[in-house]
mmCIF file of C-alpha atoms in Angstrom:
data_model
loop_
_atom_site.group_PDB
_atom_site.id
_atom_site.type_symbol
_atom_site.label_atom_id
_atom_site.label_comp_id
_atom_site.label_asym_id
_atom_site.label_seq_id
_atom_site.Cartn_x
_atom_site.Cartn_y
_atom_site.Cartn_z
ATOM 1 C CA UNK A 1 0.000 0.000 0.000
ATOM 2 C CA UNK A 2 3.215 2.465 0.121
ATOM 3 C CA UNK A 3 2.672 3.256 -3.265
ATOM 4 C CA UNK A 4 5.404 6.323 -3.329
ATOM 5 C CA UNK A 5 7.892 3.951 -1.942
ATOM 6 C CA UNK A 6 6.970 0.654 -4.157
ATOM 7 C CA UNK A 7 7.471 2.974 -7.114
ATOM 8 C CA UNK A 8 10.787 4.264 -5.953
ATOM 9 C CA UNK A 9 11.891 0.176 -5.510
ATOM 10 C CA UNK A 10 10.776 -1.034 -8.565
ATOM 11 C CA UNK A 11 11.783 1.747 -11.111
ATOM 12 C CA UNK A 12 15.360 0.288 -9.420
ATOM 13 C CA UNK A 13 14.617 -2.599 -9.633
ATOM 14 C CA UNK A 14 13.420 -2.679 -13.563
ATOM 15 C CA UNK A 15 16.581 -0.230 -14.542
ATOM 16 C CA UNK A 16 18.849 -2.539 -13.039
ATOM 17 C CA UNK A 17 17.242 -5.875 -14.545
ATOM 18 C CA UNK A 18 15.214 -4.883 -17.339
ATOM 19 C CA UNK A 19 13.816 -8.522 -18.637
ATOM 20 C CA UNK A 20 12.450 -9.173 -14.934
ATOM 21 C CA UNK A 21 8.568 -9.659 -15.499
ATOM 22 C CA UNK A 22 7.726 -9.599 -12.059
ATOM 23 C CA UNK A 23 9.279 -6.306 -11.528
ATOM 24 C CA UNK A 24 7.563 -4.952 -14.630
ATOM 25 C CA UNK A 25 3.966 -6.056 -13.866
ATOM 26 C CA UNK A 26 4.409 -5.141 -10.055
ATOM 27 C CA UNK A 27 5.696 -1.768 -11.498
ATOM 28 C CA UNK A 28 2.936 -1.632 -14.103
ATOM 29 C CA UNK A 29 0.326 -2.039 -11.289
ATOM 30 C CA UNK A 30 2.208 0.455 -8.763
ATOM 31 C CA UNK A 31 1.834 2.795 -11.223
ATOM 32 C CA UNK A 32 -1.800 2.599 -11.821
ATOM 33 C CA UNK A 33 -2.559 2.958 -8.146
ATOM 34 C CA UNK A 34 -0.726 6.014 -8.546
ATOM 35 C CA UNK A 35 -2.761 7.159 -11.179
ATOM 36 C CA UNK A 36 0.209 7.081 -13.839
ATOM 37 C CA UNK A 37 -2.091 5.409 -16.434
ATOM 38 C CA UNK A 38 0.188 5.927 -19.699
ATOM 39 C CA UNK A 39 3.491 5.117 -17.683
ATOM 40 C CA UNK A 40 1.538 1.840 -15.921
ATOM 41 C CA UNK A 41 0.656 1.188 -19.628
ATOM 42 C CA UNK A 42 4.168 0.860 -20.815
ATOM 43 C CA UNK A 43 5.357 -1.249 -18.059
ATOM 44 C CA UNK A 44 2.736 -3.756 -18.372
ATOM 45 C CA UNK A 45 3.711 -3.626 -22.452
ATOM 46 C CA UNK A 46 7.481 -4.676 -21.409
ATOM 47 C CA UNK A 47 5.601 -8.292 -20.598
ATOM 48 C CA UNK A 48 2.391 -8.921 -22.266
ATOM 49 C CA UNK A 49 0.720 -7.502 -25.012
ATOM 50 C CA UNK A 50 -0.866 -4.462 -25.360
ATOM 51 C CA UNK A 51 -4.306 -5.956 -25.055
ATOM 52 C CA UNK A 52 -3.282 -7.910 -21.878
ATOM 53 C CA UNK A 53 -1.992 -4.204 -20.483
ATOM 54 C CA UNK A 54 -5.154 -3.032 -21.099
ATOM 55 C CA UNK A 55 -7.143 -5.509 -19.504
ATOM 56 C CA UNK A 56 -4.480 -5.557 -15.963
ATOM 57 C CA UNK A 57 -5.206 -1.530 -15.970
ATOM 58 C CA UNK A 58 -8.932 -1.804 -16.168
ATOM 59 C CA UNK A 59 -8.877 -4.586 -13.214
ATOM 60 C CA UNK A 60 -6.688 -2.237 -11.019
ATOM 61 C CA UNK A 61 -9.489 0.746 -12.157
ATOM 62 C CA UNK A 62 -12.333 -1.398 -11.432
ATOM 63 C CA UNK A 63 -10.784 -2.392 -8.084
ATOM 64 C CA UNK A 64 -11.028 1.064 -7.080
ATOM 65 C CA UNK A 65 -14.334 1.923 -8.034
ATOM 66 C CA UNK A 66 -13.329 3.852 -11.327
ATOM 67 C CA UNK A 67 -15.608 1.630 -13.407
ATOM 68 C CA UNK A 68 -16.337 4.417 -16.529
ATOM 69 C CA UNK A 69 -12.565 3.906 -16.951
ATOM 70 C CA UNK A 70 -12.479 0.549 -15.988
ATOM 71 C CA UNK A 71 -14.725 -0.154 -19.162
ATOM 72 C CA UNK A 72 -12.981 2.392 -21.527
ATOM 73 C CA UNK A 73 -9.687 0.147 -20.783
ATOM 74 C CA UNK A 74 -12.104 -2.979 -21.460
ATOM 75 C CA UNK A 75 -12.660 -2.073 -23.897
ATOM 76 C CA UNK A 76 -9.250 -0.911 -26.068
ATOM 77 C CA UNK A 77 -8.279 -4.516 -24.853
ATOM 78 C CA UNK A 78 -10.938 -5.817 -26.847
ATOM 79 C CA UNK A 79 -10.557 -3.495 -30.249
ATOM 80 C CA UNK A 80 -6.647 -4.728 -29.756
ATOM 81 C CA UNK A 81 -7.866 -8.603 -29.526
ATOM 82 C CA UNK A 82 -11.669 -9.119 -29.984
ATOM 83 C CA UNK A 83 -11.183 -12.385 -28.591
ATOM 84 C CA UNK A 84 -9.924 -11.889 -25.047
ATOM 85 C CA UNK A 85 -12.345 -14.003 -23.036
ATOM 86 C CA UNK A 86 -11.466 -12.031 -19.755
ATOM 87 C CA UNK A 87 -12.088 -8.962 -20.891
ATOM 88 C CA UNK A 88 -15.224 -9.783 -22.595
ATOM 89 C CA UNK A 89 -16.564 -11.301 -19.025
ATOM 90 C CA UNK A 90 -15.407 -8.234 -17.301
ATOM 91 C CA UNK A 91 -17.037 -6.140 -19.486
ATOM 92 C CA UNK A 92 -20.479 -7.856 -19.793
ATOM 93 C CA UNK A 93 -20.776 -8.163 -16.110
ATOM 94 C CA UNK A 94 -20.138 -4.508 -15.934
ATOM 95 C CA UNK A 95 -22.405 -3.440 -18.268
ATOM 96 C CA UNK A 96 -25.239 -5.873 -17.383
ATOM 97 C CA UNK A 97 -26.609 -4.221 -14.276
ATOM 98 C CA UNK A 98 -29.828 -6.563 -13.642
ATOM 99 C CA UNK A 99 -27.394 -9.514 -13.634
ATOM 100 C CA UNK A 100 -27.208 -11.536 -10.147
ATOM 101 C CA UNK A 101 -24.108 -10.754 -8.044
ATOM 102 C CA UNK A 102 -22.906 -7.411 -10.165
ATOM 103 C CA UNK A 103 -23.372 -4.713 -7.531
ATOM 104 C CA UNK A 104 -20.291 -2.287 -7.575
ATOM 105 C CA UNK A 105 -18.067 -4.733 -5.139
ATOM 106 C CA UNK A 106 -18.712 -7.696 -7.864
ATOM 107 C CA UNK A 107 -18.036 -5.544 -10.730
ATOM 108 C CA UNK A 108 -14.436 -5.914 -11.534
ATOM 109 C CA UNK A 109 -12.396 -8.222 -13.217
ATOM 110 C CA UNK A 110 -12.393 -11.164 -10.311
ATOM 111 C CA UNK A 111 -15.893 -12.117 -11.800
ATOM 112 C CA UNK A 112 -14.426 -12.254 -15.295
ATOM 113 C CA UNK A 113 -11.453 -14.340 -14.282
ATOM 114 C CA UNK A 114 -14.084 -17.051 -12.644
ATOM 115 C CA UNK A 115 -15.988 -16.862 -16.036
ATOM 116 C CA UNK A 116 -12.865 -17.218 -18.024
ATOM 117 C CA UNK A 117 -11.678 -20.405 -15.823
ATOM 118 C CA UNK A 118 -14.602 -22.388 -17.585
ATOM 119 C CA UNK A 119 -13.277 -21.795 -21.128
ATOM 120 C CA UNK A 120 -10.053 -23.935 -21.637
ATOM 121 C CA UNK A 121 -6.935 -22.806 -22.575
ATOM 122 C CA UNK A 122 -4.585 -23.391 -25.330
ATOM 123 C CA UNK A 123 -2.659 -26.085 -23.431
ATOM 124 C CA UNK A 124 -5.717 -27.699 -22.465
ATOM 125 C CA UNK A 125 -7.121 -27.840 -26.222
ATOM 126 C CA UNK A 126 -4.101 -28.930 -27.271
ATOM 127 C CA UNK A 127 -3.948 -32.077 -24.951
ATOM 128 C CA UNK A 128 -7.489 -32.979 -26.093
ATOM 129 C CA UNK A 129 -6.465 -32.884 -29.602
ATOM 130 C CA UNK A 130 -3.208 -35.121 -28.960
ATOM 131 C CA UNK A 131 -5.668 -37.727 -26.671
ATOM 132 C CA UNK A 132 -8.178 -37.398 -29.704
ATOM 133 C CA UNK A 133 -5.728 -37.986 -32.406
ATOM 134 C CA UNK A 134 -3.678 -41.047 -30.777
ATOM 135 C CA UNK A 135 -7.269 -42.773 -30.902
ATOM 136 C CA UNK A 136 -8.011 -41.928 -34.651
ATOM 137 C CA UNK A 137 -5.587 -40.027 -36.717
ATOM 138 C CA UNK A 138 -7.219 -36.532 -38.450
ATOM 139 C CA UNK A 139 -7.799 -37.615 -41.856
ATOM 140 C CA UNK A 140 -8.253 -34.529 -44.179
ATOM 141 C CA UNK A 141 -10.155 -34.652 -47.214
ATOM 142 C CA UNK A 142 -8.512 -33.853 -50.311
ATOM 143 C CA UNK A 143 -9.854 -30.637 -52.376
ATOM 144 C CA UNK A 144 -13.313 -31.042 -53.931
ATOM 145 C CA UNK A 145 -13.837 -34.182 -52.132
ATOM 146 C CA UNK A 146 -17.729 -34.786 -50.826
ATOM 147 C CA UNK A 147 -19.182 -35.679 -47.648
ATOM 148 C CA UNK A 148 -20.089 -39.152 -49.875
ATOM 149 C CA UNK A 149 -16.712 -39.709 -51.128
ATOM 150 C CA UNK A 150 -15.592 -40.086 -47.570
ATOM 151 C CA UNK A 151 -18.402 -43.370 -46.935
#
């Protein structure tokens, strides 16, 4: 919570080991606490992508009850990658007032990283695929082949 002080640390800390990722997100997130939106932007850039950076500084926003600019950050994650499931949770729970649970406390990204734990990841889809193609191999069709061919 000694925000003045954690910045102090960790611009040190990033200047003398630029490739640490912890420093940089812990940096990035000091920073928007401080209210240093563009410089917490470019922190959070030195380790994920600009979409990602978006989405951390909209759940540090929500967190402290800034929820117009919460969204607005939402939502540049999303024009950056349309796809982003937690941002897309975050944002629809935000926006959907009359949904259970999403009075102002509820309203941040913590209820979009439950929602996002139900869709699997990459790792996960690619195990499934492995288990699915040691049992039967993918066959692909050749070009201009029809579903009748294949019988």
């Amino acid at each position: 919570g000694d925000w003045a002080n954690a910045e102090t640390y960790l611009a040190q800390a990033v200047k003398h080991d630029p490739n640490h990722k912890r420093a940089w997100t812990n940096y990035g997130m000091t920073l928007a606490q401080l209210s240093k939106l563009d410089e917490s932007y470019q922190a959070f850039c030195k380790v994920v992508r600009p979409a990602d950076a978006h989405c951390n500084l909209a759940f540090i926003l929500g967190s402290q009850g800034k929820l117009e600019e919460a969204k607005a950050q939402y939502r540049e994650s999303l024009l950056l990658d349309p796809s982003l499931k937690i941002a897309q949770a975050a944002l629809y729970r935000m926006e959907s007032p009359n949904l259970p649970g999403t009075d102002i406390a509820h309203k941040t990204r913590f209820d979009a990283v439950e929602a996002a734990a139900k869709v699997p990841s990459i790792t996960e889809l690619e195990a499934r695929m492995k288990k699915y193609e040691s049992v039967a191999p993918v066959v692909v069709p050749a070009a201009g082949t029809q579903p009748n061919d294949l019988k």
